[in-house]
C-alpha cells in the first residue's frame, strides 16, 4: 500500500482549485504550457546579449518549468487520490509498470549527472531530462519497486535527510571537490591552508581589534610590554599581520587602535571636518581612547587611506597630520605609506580564474590612485616624521608582479591587503628591514633610560 506524494508548493493554489471542482484538465494544460514557455525562454536566452547561462541560471523565467513539472505531478496525485482514495495496486502488472518507469526515471537522473556539463546550456530543454526523471520516481513510488528499495538504504536516506542543508552548501562543496585530483595537494598550501590558520583576526574571542576593542589588541612579541601604538583607519588594520610578524622577529610588541573611516586627527575633530560623517560618534569615542593612552608610547605608527579625504583642493591628511605630529614632540612618529590601489574589477577576474585553476594576467591591475596623496603626505612630513613604505623592500620581480605575490592575490579588496599573503611577503621584506627596526628599538630603549 502506498500513499500519493505530497503536492509541491507551487501547486498549492492549483490543487485548491481542484478541490473546488475547477477543470483539472485546463489547469494541467495551463501549467504544462507555462512550463514549456519557461524551458523555451531558457533555450533562447543565448540569443540575448544580456542573458547568458550564468546570469539566467537563477531567474524564475528559466527555472519555472522545473518547478511546474513538480506541480503537475502533485495535481495528478491529488486527482488520483480523490477518485480512488488510498491507492492499492499490489498486482504484478501495475508493479511491473512502476518498476519500469522508476528505473527509467533513475537512469535519466544518472545520465544527467554523468553527461550534462558546462558545455550544455542549462537551464534549457536539457533540464527536462533530470526533472522528468525525478517526477517519474515520485509519481510511481511504491515501496516494492527496485528503486524504492535502493533509495531506502540507510546511507542514501541519510543523504536525503541532509539534502536541504547540502543544497545550501553545494557550491563550496563542488568547488573544493574539483580541486581533489592528482595535483590538488600542490594547491592545498595556496587555496585551503589559509582558511585553517588561527583565527586571530577573525574570532572576537581571539583579540579581534577592528572597530571594537576587546582586550589590549597587542600584536608581535606578547611577552613584551607594548611601547609602540599604531592608530588609523582600516588601512592601519590591514598592516596588523605585518607588524605582528615584525614584532615576533625583532622582539617588540605593538598595540593597535583602528576604526574604519576614522582619521584620528585631533585638529580635524576640533574644526569638525569629518570625512565620513556617519562615523563621527564611534570615531570620537575611539579618539578618547587614544588621547588617554598616546602619551604612554614613545613610538607612534600612523596609517590611513590618504586619498579618501579631499577637502576643497587639498587632502585632509596632508593638512592635519603634520599638525598632530608637531604636537607629539616627545615621540617618534612613523607614517606608513598607503598601499597601491588595485582595480577591483581586475582583482575579481583574477580570483574567478584562480578558483577555476586558471591563470589571469593583466597590465592594468594597479590604478595608482594613492600616488599623489602618498607623495603629498611624505612631502608635508619631511623632517617631522618618518615616512615608511614596507612594500618598497620587495625584490624587483615581486614589485613587477604586484598585486600578485608568488601566484596569490595580495588583496582582499581594492585597497586592503589580505592577512595570508601579507604574512607571506612580510617574511621576505623583514630581514631587509633589520636596520630600520633596530633603530626603532634603539629609540625605545633611549626613551626608557631617560
Coordinates of C-alpha atoms in Angstrom, one line a residue:
X1 CA 0.0 0.0 0.0
X2 CA 1.3 3.4 -0.8
X3 CA 0.2 7.0 -0.5
X4 CA 0.4 9.6 -3.2
X5 CA 3.4 12.0 -2.8
X6 CA 2.6 15.5 -1.4
X7 CA 2.0 18.3 -3.9
X8 CA 4.9 20.7 -4.3
X9 CA 4.5 24.3 -3.0
X10 CA 3.9 25.8 -6.5
X11 CA 0.9 23.6 -6.9
X12 CA -1.0 24.6 -3.8
X13 CA -3.2 27.1 -5.5
X14 CA -4.0 24.8 -8.3
X15 CA -4.8 21.9 -6.0
X16 CA -7.1 24.2 -4.1
X17 CA -8.8 25.0 -7.3
X18 CA -9.2 21.3 -8.0
X19 CA -10.9 20.8 -4.6
X20 CA -13.4 23.5 -5.8
X21 CA -14.1 21.3 -8.8
X22 CA -12.4 23.5 -11.3
X23 CA -11.5 21.8 -14.6
X24 CA -8.3 19.9 -13.7
X25 CA -7.5 19.3 -17.3
X26 CA -7.4 23.1 -18.0
X27 CA -5.2 23.6 -15.0
X28 CA -2.8 20.9 -16.2
X29 CA -2.7 22.2 -19.7
X30 CA -2.1 25.7 -18.5
X31 CA 0.7 24.6 -16.2
X32 CA 2.2 22.5 -19.0
X33 CA 2.1 25.4 -21.4
X34 CA 3.8 27.7 -18.9
X35 CA 6.4 25.1 -18.2
X36 CA 7.1 24.7 -22.0
X37 CA 7.4 28.5 -22.4
X38 CA 9.8 28.6 -19.4
X39 CA 12.1 25.9 -21.0
X40 CA 11.8 27.7 -24.4
X41 CA 12.9 31.1 -22.9
X42 CA 15.8 29.4 -21.2
X43 CA 16.7 27.7 -24.5
X44 CA 16.6 31.1 -26.3
X45 CA 18.4 33.0 -23.7
X46 CA 21.8 32.9 -25.5
X47 CA 20.2 35.0 -28.3
X48 CA 20.2 37.9 -25.9
X49 CA 23.4 39.9 -25.5
X50 CA 22.4 40.4 -21.8
X51 CA 21.2 36.9 -20.9
X52 CA 23.7 34.0 -20.5
X53 CA 23.6 30.6 -18.9
X54 CA 25.4 32.2 -15.9
X55 CA 23.1 35.2 -15.2
X56 CA 20.0 33.3 -16.3
X57 CA 20.6 30.4 -14.0
X58 CA 18.6 31.8 -11.1
X59 CA 15.9 33.7 -12.9
X60 CA 12.4 32.3 -12.4
X61 CA 11.6 32.6 -16.1
X62 CA 14.2 30.0 -16.9
X63 CA 13.6 27.7 -13.8
X64 CA 9.8 27.8 -13.6
X65 CA 9.4 24.8 -15.9
X66 CA 11.3 22.5 -13.5
X67 CA 9.0 23.6 -10.6
X68 CA 5.9 23.3 -12.6
X69 CA 6.7 19.7 -13.5
X70 CA 6.5 19.0 -9.8
X71 CA 3.2 20.9 -9.6
X72 CA 1.7 18.8 -12.4
X73 CA 2.8 15.6 -10.6
X74 CA 1.2 16.9 -7.4
X75 CA -2.1 17.7 -9.1
X76 CA -2.2 14.3 -10.8
X77 CA -1.6 12.6 -7.5
X78 CA -4.4 14.6 -5.9
X79 CA -6.8 13.7 -8.7
X80 CA -5.9 10.0 -8.4
X81 CA -6.4 10.0 -4.7
X82 CA -9.7 11.8 -4.9
X83 CA -11.1 9.3 -7.3
X84 CA -9.8 6.1 -5.7
X85 CA -9.0 7.0 -2.1
X86 CA -5.8 5.3 -1.0
X87 CA -4.3 3.6 -3.9
X88 CA -3.9 -0.2 -3.5
X89 CA -2.1 -1.7 -6.6
X90 CA -0.3 -4.8 -5.5
X91 CA -0.9 -6.8 -8.7
X92 CA 2.2 -7.7 -10.6
X93 CA 1.2 -5.8 -13.8
X94 CA 1.0 -2.5 -12.0
X95 CA 4.2 -3.2 -10.1
X96 CA 6.0 -4.1 -13.3
X97 CA 4.9 -0.7 -14.8
X98 CA 6.0 1.1 -11.7
X99 CA 9.4 -0.7 -11.8
X100 CA 9.9 0.2 -15.4
X101 CA 9.0 3.8 -15.0
X102 CA 11.0 4.4 -11.8
X103 CA 14.1 2.6 -13.4
X104 CA 13.7 4.9 -16.5
X105 CA 13.5 7.9 -14.1
X106 CA 16.5 6.8 -12.2
X107 CA 18.5 6.3 -15.4
X108 CA 17.5 9.8 -16.6
X109 CA 18.9 11.3 -13.3
X110 CA 22.0 9.2 -13.5
X111 CA 22.8 10.0 -17.1
X112 CA 22.2 13.7 -16.4
X113 CA 24.8 13.6 -13.7
X114 CA 27.3 11.9 -16.0
X115 CA 26.8 13.7 -19.3
X116 CA 25.4 17.2 -18.6
X117 CA 28.3 19.6 -18.1
X118 CA 29.2 23.3 -18.6
X119 CA 29.3 22.6 -22.3
X120 CA 25.5 22.2 -22.3
X121 CA 23.2 25.2 -22.0
X122 CA 21.5 25.0 -18.6
X123 CA 18.7 25.8 -17.8
X124 CA 17.2 24.8 -21.2
X125 CA 15.3 21.8 -22.6
X126 CA 18.2 19.7 -21.2
X127 CA 16.7 20.4 -17.7
X128 CA 13.6 18.3 -18.7
X129 CA 15.7 15.1 -18.5
X130 CA 16.6 15.1 -14.8
X131 CA 13.4 16.8 -13.7
X132 CA 11.2 14.4 -15.5
X133 CA 13.3 11.5 -14.1
X134 CA 12.7 12.7 -10.6
X135 CA 9.0 13.2 -11.4
X136 CA 8.7 9.6 -12.6
X137 CA 10.3 8.3 -9.4
X138 CA 7.9 10.4 -7.2
X139 CA 4.7 9.7 -9.2
X140 CA 5.3 6.0 -9.5
X141 CA 6.5 5.4 -5.9
X142 CA 5.9 2.0 -4.4
X143 CA 7.9 0.6 -1.6
X144 CA 8.2 -2.7 -3.5
X145 CA 9.9 -1.2 -6.6
X146 CA 13.6 -1.8 -7.0
X147 CA 14.3 2.0 -7.0
X148 CA 12.3 2.5 -3.8
X149 CA 14.3 -0.3 -2.1
X150 CA 17.6 1.2 -3.4
X151 CA 16.7 4.7 -2.1
X152 CA 15.7 3.2 1.3
X153 CA 19.3 2.1 2.0
X154 CA 20.4 3.9 5.2
X155 CA 23.3 5.9 3.7
X156 CA 21.1 7.2 0.9
X157 CA 18.3 8.0 3.4
X158 CA 20.9 9.9 5.4
X159 CA 21.9 11.9 2.3
X160 CA 18.2 12.6 1.8
X161 CA 17.8 13.8 5.3
X162 CA 20.6 16.3 5.0
X163 CA 19.8 17.2 1.4
X164 CA 18.4 20.6 2.1
X165 CA 21.5 21.6 4.1
X166 CA 23.6 20.0 1.4
X167 CA 21.9 22.1 -1.2
X168 CA 22.6 25.3 0.7
X169 CA 26.3 24.4 0.7
X170 CA 26.6 22.7 -2.6
X171 CA 28.7 25.3 -4.4
X172 CA 31.6 25.3 -1.9
X173 CA 31.5 21.5 -1.9
X174 CA 31.6 21.4 -5.7
X175 CA 34.4 23.9 -5.9
X176 CA 36.5 22.1 -3.3
X177 CA 35.7 18.7 -4.9
X178 CA 37.0 19.9 -8.2
X179 CA 40.4 20.6 -6.5
X180 CA 40.7 16.9 -5.4
X181 CA 42.8 15.4 -8.2
X182 CA 46.3 14.2 -8.7
X183 CA 47.8 17.7 -8.4
X184 CA 45.4 19.0 -5.7
X185 CA 47.9 18.8 -2.8
X186 CA 50.1 21.3 -4.6
X187 CA 47.2 23.8 -4.3
X188 CA 46.5 22.9 -0.7
X189 CA 49.0 25.3 0.7
X190 CA 47.6 28.1 -1.6
X191 CA 43.9 27.6 -1.6
X192 CA 42.9 25.7 1.5
X193 CA 45.5 26.2 4.2
X194 CA 44.9 29.9 4.6
X195 CA 41.4 29.2 5.9
X196 CA 42.9 26.8 8.5
X197 CA 45.1 29.5 10.0
X198 CA 44.5 30.5 13.6
X199 CA 41.5 32.9 13.5
X200 CA 43.5 35.6 15.4
X201 CA 41.9 38.4 13.5
X202 CA 38.5 36.8 12.8
X203 CA 37.3 35.5 16.2
X204 CA 36.3 38.2 18.7
X205 CA 37.4 35.9 21.5
X206 CA 40.9 35.8 20.0
X207 CA 41.6 39.5 20.2
X208 CA 39.7 40.8 17.1
X209 CA 40.5 44.5 17.1
X210 CA 38.9 46.2 14.1
X211 CA 36.1 48.6 15.0
X212 CA 35.7 47.4 18.6
X213 CA 38.4 47.0 21.3
X214 CA 38.4 43.6 23.0
X215 CA 41.3 43.1 25.4
X216 CA 44.6 45.0 24.7
X217 CA 44.8 44.4 20.9
X218 CA 48.5 43.7 21.2
X219 CA 50.5 42.1 18.4
X220 CA 54.0 40.9 17.9
X221 CA 56.0 39.6 20.9
X222 CA 53.3 39.5 23.5
X223 CA 55.9 38.7 26.2
X224 CA 57.0 42.3 25.9
X225 CA 55.1 45.4 27.2
X226 CA 54.0 47.3 24.1
X227 CA 56.0 50.5 23.5
X228 CA 54.5 51.2 20.1
X229 CA 51.0 52.4 19.4
X230 CA 49.5 52.2 16.0
X231 CA 46.4 54.2 15.1
X232 CA 44.4 54.9 11.9
X233 CA 41.5 53.6 9.8
X234 CA 41.2 50.2 8.2
X235 CA 44.4 50.9 6.4
X236 CA 46.1 50.7 9.7
X237 CA 44.2 47.5 10.4
X238 CA 45.4 45.7 7.3
X239 CA 49.0 46.3 8.4
X240 CA 48.4 44.3 11.6
X241 CA 49.8 41.0 10.2
X242 CA 52.9 42.8 9.0
X243 CA 53.5 44.4 12.4
X244 CA 52.7 41.1 14.1
X245 CA 55.4 39.4 12.1
X246 CA 57.8 42.3 12.7
X247 CA 57.3 42.2 16.4
X248 CA 57.9 38.5 16.6
X249 CA 61.1 38.8 14.6
X250 CA 62.6 41.8 16.3
X251 CA 61.1 41.2 19.8
X252 CA 58.7 44.1 20.3
X253 CA 55.0 44.5 20.9
X254 CA 52.5 46.8 19.2
X255 CA 49.2 48.0 20.5
X256 CA 46.7 48.8 17.7
X257 CA 43.6 51.1 17.8
X258 CA 41.9 51.4 14.5
X259 CA 38.4 52.1 13.2
X260 CA 37.4 52.2 9.6
X261 CA 36.7 55.7 8.3
X262 CA 38.4 57.4 11.3
X263 CA 41.4 59.7 10.8
X264 CA 42.2 60.2 14.5
X265 CA 43.5 63.7 13.8
X266 CA 42.6 66.0 16.8
X267 CA 42.8 69.3 14.9
X268 CA 40.4 67.9 12.3
X269 CA 38.0 66.9 15.1
X270 CA 38.2 70.4 16.7
X271 CA 37.3 72.0 13.4
X272 CA 34.5 69.5 12.8
X273 CA 35.9 68.5 9.4
X274 CA 34.7 64.9 9.2
X275 CA 35.4 62.9 6.0
X276 CA 32.8 60.3 6.8
X277 CA 30.0 62.0 8.8
X278 CA 28.3 58.7 9.7
X279 CA 31.4 57.6 11.6
X280 CA 31.5 60.7 13.8
X281 CA 30.2 59.2 17.0
X282 CA 32.3 56.0 17.0
X283 CA 35.4 57.9 15.9
X284 CA 35.0 60.4 18.8
X285 CA 34.8 57.5 21.2
X286 CA 37.9 55.8 19.8
X287 CA 39.7 59.2 19.8
X288 CA 39.1 59.5 23.5
X289 CA 40.7 56.1 24.0
X290 CA 43.7 57.3 22.0
X291 CA 44.0 60.5 24.0
X292 CA 44.1 58.6 27.2
X293 CA 46.9 56.3 26.1
X294 CA 49.0 58.1 23.4
X295 CA 51.5 59.7 25.9
X296 CA 52.5 56.2 27.2
X297 CA 54.1 55.2 24.0
X298 CA 57.5 56.5 22.7
X299 CA 56.7 55.3 19.1
X300 CA 53.5 56.2 17.3
X301 CA 52.7 54.5 14.0
X302 CA 50.0 56.0 11.8
X303 CA 48.3 54.7 8.6
X304 CA 45.4 56.0 6.6
X305 CA 43.8 56.0 3.2
X306 CA 45.2 59.4 2.5
X307 CA 43.5 59.9 -0.8
X308 CA 40.0 59.3 0.6
X309 CA 39.5 62.6 2.3
X310 CA 39.8 65.5 -0.1
X311 CA 38.7 68.9 1.3
X312 CA 38.4 71.5 -1.5
X313 CA 41.8 71.3 -3.3
X314 CA 43.8 69.5 -0.6
X315 CA 43.7 66.2 1.3
X316 CA 42.7 66.4 4.9
X317 CA 45.6 64.2 6.0
X318 CA 48.2 66.4 4.4
X319 CA 46.7 69.4 6.3
X320 CA 46.1 67.9 9.7
X321 CA 48.6 65.1 10.1
X322 CA 51.7 67.5 10.2
X323 CA 49.9 69.5 13.0
X324 CA 49.3 66.3 15.0
X325 CA 53.0 65.2 14.5
X326 CA 54.2 68.6 15.7
X327 CA 52.4 68.3 19.0
X328 CA 54.0 64.9 19.6
X329 CA 57.3 66.4 20.4
X330 CA 58.4 63.7 22.8
X331 CA 57.6 60.8 20.5
X332 CA 58.8 59.4 17.2
X333 CA 56.0 59.2 14.6
X334 CA 56.2 56.7 11.8
X335 CA 53.7 57.1 9.0
X336 CA 53.1 54.1 6.8
X337 CA 52.5 54.5 3.1
X338 CA 49.1 53.8 1.6
X339 CA 49.5 50.6 -0.4
X340 CA 49.0 50.6 -4.1
X341 CA 45.3 50.6 -5.1
X342 CA 44.2 47.9 -7.5
X343 CA 41.3 47.6 -9.9
X344 CA 38.5 45.7 -8.1
X345 CA 37.3 44.5 -11.5
X346 CA 40.7 43.0 -12.3
X347 CA 41.0 41.6 -8.8
X348 CA 37.7 39.8 -9.1
X349 CA 38.7 38.4 -12.6
X350 CA 41.9 37.0 -11.1
X351 CA 40.0 35.4 -8.2
X352 CA 37.4 33.9 -10.6
X353 CA 40.2 32.4 -12.7
X354 CA 42.1 31.2 -9.7
X355 CA 39.2 29.3 -8.3
X356 CA 38.9 27.6 -11.7
X357 CA 42.5 26.6 -11.6
X358 CA 43.4 29.1 -14.4
X359 CA 45.8 32.0 -14.5
X360 CA 44.7 35.6 -15.2
X361 CA 47.2 38.2 -16.3
X362 CA 46.7 41.9 -16.8
X363 CA 48.9 45.0 -17.1
X364 CA 46.0 47.1 -15.6
X365 CA 45.9 45.8 -12.0
X366 CA 47.3 49.0 -10.4
X367 CA 45.3 52.2 -10.7
X368 CA 47.9 54.4 -8.9
X369 CA 45.1 56.4 -7.2
X370 CA 47.2 56.6 -4.0
X371 CA 50.3 58.0 -5.6
X372 CA 49.6 61.8 -5.4
X373 CA 48.3 61.6 -1.8
X374 CA 51.4 59.5 -0.7
X375 CA 53.8 62.0 -2.2
X376 CA 51.9 64.9 -0.7
X377 CA 51.9 63.4 2.8
X378 CA 55.6 62.5 2.5
X379 CA 56.5 66.0 1.5
X380 CA 54.5 67.6 4.3
X381 CA 56.0 65.4 6.9
X382 CA 59.6 65.8 5.8
X383 CA 61.8 66.5 8.9
X384 CA 58.8 65.9 11.2
X385 CA 58.2 62.2 10.9
X386 CA 59.4 59.0 9.2
X387 CA 57.5 58.1 6.1
X388 CA 58.0 54.3 5.7
X389 CA 56.8 52.0 2.9
X390 CA 57.2 48.3 3.9
X391 CA 56.4 47.2 0.3
X392 CA 59.4 49.1 -1.1
X393 CA 61.6 46.3 0.2
X394 CA 60.2 43.7 -2.1
X395 CA 62.6 42.4 -4.8
X396 CA 62.2 43.7 -8.3
X397 CA 60.4 40.6 -9.6
X398 CA 57.8 40.9 -6.8
X399 CA 57.3 44.6 -7.5
X400 CA 56.8 43.8 -11.2
X401 CA 54.2 41.1 -10.4
X402 CA 52.3 43.1 -7.7
X403 CA 49.5 42.7 -6.7
X404 CA 50.2 39.0 -7.4
X405 CA 52.7 37.6 -4.9
X406 CA 54.0 34.2 -5.7
X407 CA 50.9 33.3 -7.6
X408 CA 48.5 34.6 -5.0
X409 CA 46.3 37.7 -4.9
X410 CA 47.6 40.0 -2.1
X411 CA 44.4 42.0 -1.7
X412 CA 41.0 41.2 0.0
X413 CA 39.6 44.4 -1.6
X414 CA 40.8 47.0 -4.0
X415 CA 42.8 48.9 -1.3
X416 CA 43.0 46.4 1.5
X417 CA 45.7 43.7 1.9
X418 CA 44.7 40.2 3.0
X419 CA 46.2 38.6 6.0
X420 CA 47.6 35.4 4.5
X421 CA 49.6 37.0 1.7
X422 CA 50.7 39.9 4.0
X423 CA 52.4 37.3 6.3
X424 CA 54.0 35.8 3.2
X425 CA 55.6 39.0 1.9
X426 CA 56.5 40.0 5.4
X427 CA 58.8 37.0 5.6
X428 CA 60.6 38.4 2.5
X429 CA 60.9 42.1 3.5
X430 CA 61.5 42.0 7.3
X431 CA 65.1 40.6 7.1
X432 CA 65.9 43.6 4.7
X433 CA 64.4 46.0 7.2
X434 CA 66.7 45.0 10.1
X435 CA 68.4 48.3 10.3
X436 CA 65.1 50.2 10.4
X437 CA 63.5 48.2 13.2
X438 CA 66.7 48.1 15.2
X439 CA 66.8 51.9 15.0
X440 CA 63.2 52.0 16.3
X441 CA 64.1 49.7 19.2
X442 CA 67.1 51.9 20.0
X443 CA 64.8 54.9 20.3
X444 CA 62.5 53.0 22.6
X445 CA 65.5 52.0 24.8
X446 CA 66.8 55.5 24.9
X447 CA 63.4 56.8 26.0
X448 CA 63.3 54.2 28.7
X449 CA 66.8 55.2 30.0
X450 CA 65.8 58.9 30.0

